[in-house]
mmCIF file of C-alpha atoms in Angstrom:
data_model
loop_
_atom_site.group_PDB
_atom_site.id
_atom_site.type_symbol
_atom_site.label_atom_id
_atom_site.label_comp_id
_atom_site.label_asym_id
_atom_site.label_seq_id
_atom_site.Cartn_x
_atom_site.Cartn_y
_atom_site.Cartn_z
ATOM 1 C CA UNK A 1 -67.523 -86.368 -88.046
ATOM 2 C CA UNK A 2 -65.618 -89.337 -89.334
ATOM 3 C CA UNK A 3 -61.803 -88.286 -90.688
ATOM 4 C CA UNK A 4 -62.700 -89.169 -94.288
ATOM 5 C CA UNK A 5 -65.315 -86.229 -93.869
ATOM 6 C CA UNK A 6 -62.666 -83.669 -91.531
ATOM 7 C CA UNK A 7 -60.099 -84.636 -95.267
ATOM 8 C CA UNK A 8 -63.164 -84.344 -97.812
ATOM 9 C CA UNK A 9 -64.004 -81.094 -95.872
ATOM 10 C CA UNK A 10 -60.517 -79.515 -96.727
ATOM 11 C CA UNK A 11 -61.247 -79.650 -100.782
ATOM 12 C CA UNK A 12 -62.901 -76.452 -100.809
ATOM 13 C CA UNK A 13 -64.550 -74.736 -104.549
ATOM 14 C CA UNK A 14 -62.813 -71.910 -105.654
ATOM 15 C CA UNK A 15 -65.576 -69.190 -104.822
ATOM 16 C CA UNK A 16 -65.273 -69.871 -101.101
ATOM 17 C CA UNK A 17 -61.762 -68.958 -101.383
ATOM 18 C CA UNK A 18 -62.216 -65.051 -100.906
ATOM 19 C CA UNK A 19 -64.201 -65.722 -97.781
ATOM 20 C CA UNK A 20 -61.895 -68.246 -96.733
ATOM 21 C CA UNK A 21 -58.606 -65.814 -97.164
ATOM 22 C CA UNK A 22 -60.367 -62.648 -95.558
ATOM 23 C CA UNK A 23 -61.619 -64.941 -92.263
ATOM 24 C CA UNK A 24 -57.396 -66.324 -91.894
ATOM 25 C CA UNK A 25 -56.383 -62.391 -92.436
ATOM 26 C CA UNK A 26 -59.125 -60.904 -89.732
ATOM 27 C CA UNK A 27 -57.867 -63.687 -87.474
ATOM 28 C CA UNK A 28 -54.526 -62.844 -87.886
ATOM 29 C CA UNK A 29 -53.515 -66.379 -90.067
ATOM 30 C CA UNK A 30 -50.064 -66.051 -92.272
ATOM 31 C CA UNK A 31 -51.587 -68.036 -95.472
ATOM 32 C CA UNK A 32 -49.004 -69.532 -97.356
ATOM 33 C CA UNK A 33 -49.875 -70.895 -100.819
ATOM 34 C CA UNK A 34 -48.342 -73.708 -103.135
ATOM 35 C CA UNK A 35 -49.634 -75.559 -105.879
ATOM 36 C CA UNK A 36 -48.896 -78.598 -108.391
ATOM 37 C CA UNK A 37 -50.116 -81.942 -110.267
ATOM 38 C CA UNK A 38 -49.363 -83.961 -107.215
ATOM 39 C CA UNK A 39 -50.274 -87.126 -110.143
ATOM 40 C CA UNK A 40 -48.012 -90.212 -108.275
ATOM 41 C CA UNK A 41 -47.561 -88.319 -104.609
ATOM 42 C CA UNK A 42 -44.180 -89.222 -103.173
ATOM 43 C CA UNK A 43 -41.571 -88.222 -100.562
ATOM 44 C CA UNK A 44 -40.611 -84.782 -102.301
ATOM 45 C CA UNK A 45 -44.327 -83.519 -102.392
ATOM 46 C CA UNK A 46 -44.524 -84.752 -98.241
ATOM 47 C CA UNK A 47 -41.151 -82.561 -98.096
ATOM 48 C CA UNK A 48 -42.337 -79.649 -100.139
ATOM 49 C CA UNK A 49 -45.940 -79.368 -98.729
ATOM 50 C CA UNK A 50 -44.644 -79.979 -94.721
ATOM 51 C CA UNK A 51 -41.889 -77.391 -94.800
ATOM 52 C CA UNK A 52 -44.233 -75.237 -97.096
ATOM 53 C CA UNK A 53 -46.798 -75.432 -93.736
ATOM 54 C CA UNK A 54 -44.122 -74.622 -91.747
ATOM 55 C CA UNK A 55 -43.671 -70.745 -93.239
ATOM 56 C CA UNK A 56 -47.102 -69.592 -91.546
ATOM 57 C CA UNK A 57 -50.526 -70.690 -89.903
ATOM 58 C CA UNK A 58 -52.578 -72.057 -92.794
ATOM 59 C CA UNK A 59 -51.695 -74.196 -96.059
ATOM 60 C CA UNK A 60 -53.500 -73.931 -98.948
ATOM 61 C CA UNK A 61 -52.197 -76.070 -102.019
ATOM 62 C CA UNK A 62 -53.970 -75.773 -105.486
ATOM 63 C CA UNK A 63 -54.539 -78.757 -107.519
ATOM 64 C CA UNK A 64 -54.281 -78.699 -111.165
ATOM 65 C CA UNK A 65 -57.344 -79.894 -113.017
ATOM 66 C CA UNK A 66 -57.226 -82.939 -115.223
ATOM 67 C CA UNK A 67 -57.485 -80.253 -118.106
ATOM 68 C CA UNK A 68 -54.909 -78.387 -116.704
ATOM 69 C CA UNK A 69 -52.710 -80.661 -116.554
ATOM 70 C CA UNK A 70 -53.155 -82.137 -120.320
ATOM 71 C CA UNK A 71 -52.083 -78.639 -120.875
ATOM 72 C CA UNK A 72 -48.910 -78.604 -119.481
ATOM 73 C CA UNK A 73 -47.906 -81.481 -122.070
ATOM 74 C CA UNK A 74 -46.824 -83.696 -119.211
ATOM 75 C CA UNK A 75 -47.066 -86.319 -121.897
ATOM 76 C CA UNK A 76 -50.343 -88.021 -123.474
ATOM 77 C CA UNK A 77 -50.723 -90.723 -119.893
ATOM 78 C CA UNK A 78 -50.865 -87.543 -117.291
ATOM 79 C CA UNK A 79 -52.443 -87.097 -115.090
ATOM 80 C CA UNK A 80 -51.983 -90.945 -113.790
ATOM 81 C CA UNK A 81 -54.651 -90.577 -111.093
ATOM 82 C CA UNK A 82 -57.803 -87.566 -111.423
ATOM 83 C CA UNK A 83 -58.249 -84.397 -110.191
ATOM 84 C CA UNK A 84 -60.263 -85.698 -106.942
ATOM 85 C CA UNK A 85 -57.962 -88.276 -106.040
ATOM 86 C CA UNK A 86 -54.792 -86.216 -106.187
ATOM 87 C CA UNK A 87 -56.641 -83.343 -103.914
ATOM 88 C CA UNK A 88 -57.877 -86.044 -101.424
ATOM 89 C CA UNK A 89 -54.779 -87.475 -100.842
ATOM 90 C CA UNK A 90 -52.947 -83.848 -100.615
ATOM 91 C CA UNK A 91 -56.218 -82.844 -97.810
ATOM 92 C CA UNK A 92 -55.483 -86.174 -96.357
ATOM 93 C CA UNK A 93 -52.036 -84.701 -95.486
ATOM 94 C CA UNK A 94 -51.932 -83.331 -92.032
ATOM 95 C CA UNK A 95 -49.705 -80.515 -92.901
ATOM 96 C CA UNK A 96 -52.773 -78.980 -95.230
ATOM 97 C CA UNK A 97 -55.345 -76.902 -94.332
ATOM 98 C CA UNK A 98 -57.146 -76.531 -97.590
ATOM 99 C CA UNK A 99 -57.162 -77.747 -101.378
ATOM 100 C CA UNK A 100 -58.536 -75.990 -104.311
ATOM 101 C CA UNK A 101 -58.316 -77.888 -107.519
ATOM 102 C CA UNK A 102 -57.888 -75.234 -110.275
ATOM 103 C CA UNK A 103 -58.524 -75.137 -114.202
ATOM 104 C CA UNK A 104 -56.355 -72.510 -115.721
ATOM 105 C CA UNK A 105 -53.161 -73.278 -117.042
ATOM 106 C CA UNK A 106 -51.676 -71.592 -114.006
ATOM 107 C CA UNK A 107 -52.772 -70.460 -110.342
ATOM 108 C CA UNK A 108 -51.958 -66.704 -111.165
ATOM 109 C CA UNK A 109 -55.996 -66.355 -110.512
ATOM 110 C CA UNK A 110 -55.868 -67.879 -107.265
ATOM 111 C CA UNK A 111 -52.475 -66.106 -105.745
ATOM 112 C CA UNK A 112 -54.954 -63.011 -107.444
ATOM 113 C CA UNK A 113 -57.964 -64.295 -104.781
ATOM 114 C CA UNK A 114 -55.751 -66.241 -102.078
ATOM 115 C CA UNK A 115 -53.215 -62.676 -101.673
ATOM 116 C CA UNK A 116 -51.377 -65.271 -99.677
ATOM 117 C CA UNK A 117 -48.559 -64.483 -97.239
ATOM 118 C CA UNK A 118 -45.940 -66.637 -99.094
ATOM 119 C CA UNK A 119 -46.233 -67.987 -102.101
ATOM 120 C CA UNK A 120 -43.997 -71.305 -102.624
ATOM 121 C CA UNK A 121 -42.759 -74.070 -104.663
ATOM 122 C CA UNK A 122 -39.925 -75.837 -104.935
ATOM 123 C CA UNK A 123 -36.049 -75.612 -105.723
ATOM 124 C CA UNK A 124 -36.746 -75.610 -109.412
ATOM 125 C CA UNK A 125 -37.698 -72.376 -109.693
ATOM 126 C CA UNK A 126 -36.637 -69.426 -108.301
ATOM 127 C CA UNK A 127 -38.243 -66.399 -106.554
ATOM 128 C CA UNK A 128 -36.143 -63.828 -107.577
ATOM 129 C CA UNK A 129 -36.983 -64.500 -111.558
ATOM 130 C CA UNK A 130 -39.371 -61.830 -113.072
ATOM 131 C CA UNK A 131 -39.513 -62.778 -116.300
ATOM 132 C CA UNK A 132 -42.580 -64.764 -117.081
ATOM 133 C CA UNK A 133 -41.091 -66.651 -120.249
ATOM 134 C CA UNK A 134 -38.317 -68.251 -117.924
ATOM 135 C CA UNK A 135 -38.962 -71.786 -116.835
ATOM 136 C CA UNK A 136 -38.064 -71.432 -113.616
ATOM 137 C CA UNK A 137 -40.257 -68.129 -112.722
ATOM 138 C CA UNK A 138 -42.989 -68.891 -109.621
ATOM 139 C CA UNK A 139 -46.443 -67.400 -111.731
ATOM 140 C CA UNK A 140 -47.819 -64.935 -108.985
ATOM 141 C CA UNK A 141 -44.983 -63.579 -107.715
ATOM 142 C CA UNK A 142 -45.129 -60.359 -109.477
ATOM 143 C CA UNK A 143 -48.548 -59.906 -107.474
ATOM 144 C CA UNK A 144 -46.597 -61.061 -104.625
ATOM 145 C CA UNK A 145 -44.173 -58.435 -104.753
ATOM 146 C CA UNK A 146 -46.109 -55.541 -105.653
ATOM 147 C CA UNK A 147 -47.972 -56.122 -102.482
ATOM 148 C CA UNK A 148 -44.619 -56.802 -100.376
ATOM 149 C CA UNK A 149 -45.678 -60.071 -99.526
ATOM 150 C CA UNK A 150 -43.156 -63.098 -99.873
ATOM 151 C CA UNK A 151 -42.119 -65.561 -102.834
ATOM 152 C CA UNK A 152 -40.121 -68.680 -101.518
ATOM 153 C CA UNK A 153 -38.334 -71.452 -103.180
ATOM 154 C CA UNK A 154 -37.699 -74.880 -100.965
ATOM 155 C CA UNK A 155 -34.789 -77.361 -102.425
ATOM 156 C CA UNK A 156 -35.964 -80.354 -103.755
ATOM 157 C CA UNK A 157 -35.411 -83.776 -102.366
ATOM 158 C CA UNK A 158 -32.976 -85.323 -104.960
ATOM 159 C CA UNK A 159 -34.136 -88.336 -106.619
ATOM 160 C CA UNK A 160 -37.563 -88.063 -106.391
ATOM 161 C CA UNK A 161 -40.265 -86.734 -109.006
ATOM 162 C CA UNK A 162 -43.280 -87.890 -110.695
ATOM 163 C CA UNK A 163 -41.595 -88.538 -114.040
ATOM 164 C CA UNK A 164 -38.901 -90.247 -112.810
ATOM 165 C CA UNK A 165 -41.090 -92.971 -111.078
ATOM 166 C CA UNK A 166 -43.048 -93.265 -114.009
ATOM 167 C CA UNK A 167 -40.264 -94.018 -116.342
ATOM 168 C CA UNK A 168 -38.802 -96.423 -114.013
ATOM 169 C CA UNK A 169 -42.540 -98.318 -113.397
ATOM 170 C CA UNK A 170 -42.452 -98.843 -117.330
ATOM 171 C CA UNK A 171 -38.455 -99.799 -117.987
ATOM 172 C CA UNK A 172 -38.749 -101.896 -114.791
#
């Protein structure tokens, strides 16, 4: 098997995600779960996603959809690269075990499926919010703490985000 195929094989469909999350548990895997746009991937996702890896045995990250992320008004030019290419070069990473791109306009379905270990994302938000109308709340981690499981929050690497490259590529 060539390594393009071992990186295409870690974009899995989101109905082999039960089966996938009840294999890791039986074999005693921490799953820890993340997800984003990952549109223009840069130092801060390589940050995010390897210390995110480093909280248990198996990364998933979920992908926004192209239609997902039109719905998060990201602005009428996002997403900059599609759905496929954002997921392959996230599997390509080797700090990820497995990439799910997702529709909805958030992963609270697949923190519902994954029931992962941790749930993360980054410094912007903050696991201890529980109310869902606050920007900065992490969507699953009211499932995450009514089954004692963990919501984290890793600090951003200052100076780097999607937006910010973009605005510099077009004001030069």
């Amino acid at each position: 098997m060539s390594r393009l195929d071992r990186v295409n094989e870690k974009i899995i469909e989101i109905d082999k995600l039960d089966n996938l999350a009840q294999r890791l548990r039986v074999k005693g895997k921490r799953i820890v779960f993340t997800n984003g746009v990952f549109d223009i991937l840069h130092r801060g996702h390589v940050t995010l996603l390897n210390l995110a890896s480093e909280q248990g045995d198996f990364l998933i990250v979920g992908v926004n959809s192209d239609t997902s992320v039109k719905s998060l008004n990201k602005g009428p030019e996002r997403p900059i690269n599609g759905e496929r290419d954002r997921a392959t070069l996230i599997a390509a990473l080797q700090c990820v075990d497995a990439v799910v791109i997702f529709s909805d306009g958030t992963p609270y379905e697949l923190v519902k499926r994954i029931k992962p270990d941790v749930l993360l994302k980054g410094g912007d938000y903050d696991p201890d919010q529980d109310d869902p109308k606050q920007k900065n709340y992490i969507v699953g981690s009211d499932i995450q703490r009514a089954n004692g499981k963990s919501t984290v929050s890793i600090p951003l690497v200052e100076g780097y985000s999607t937006t910010a490259i973009i605005k510099k590529s077009k004001n030069g």
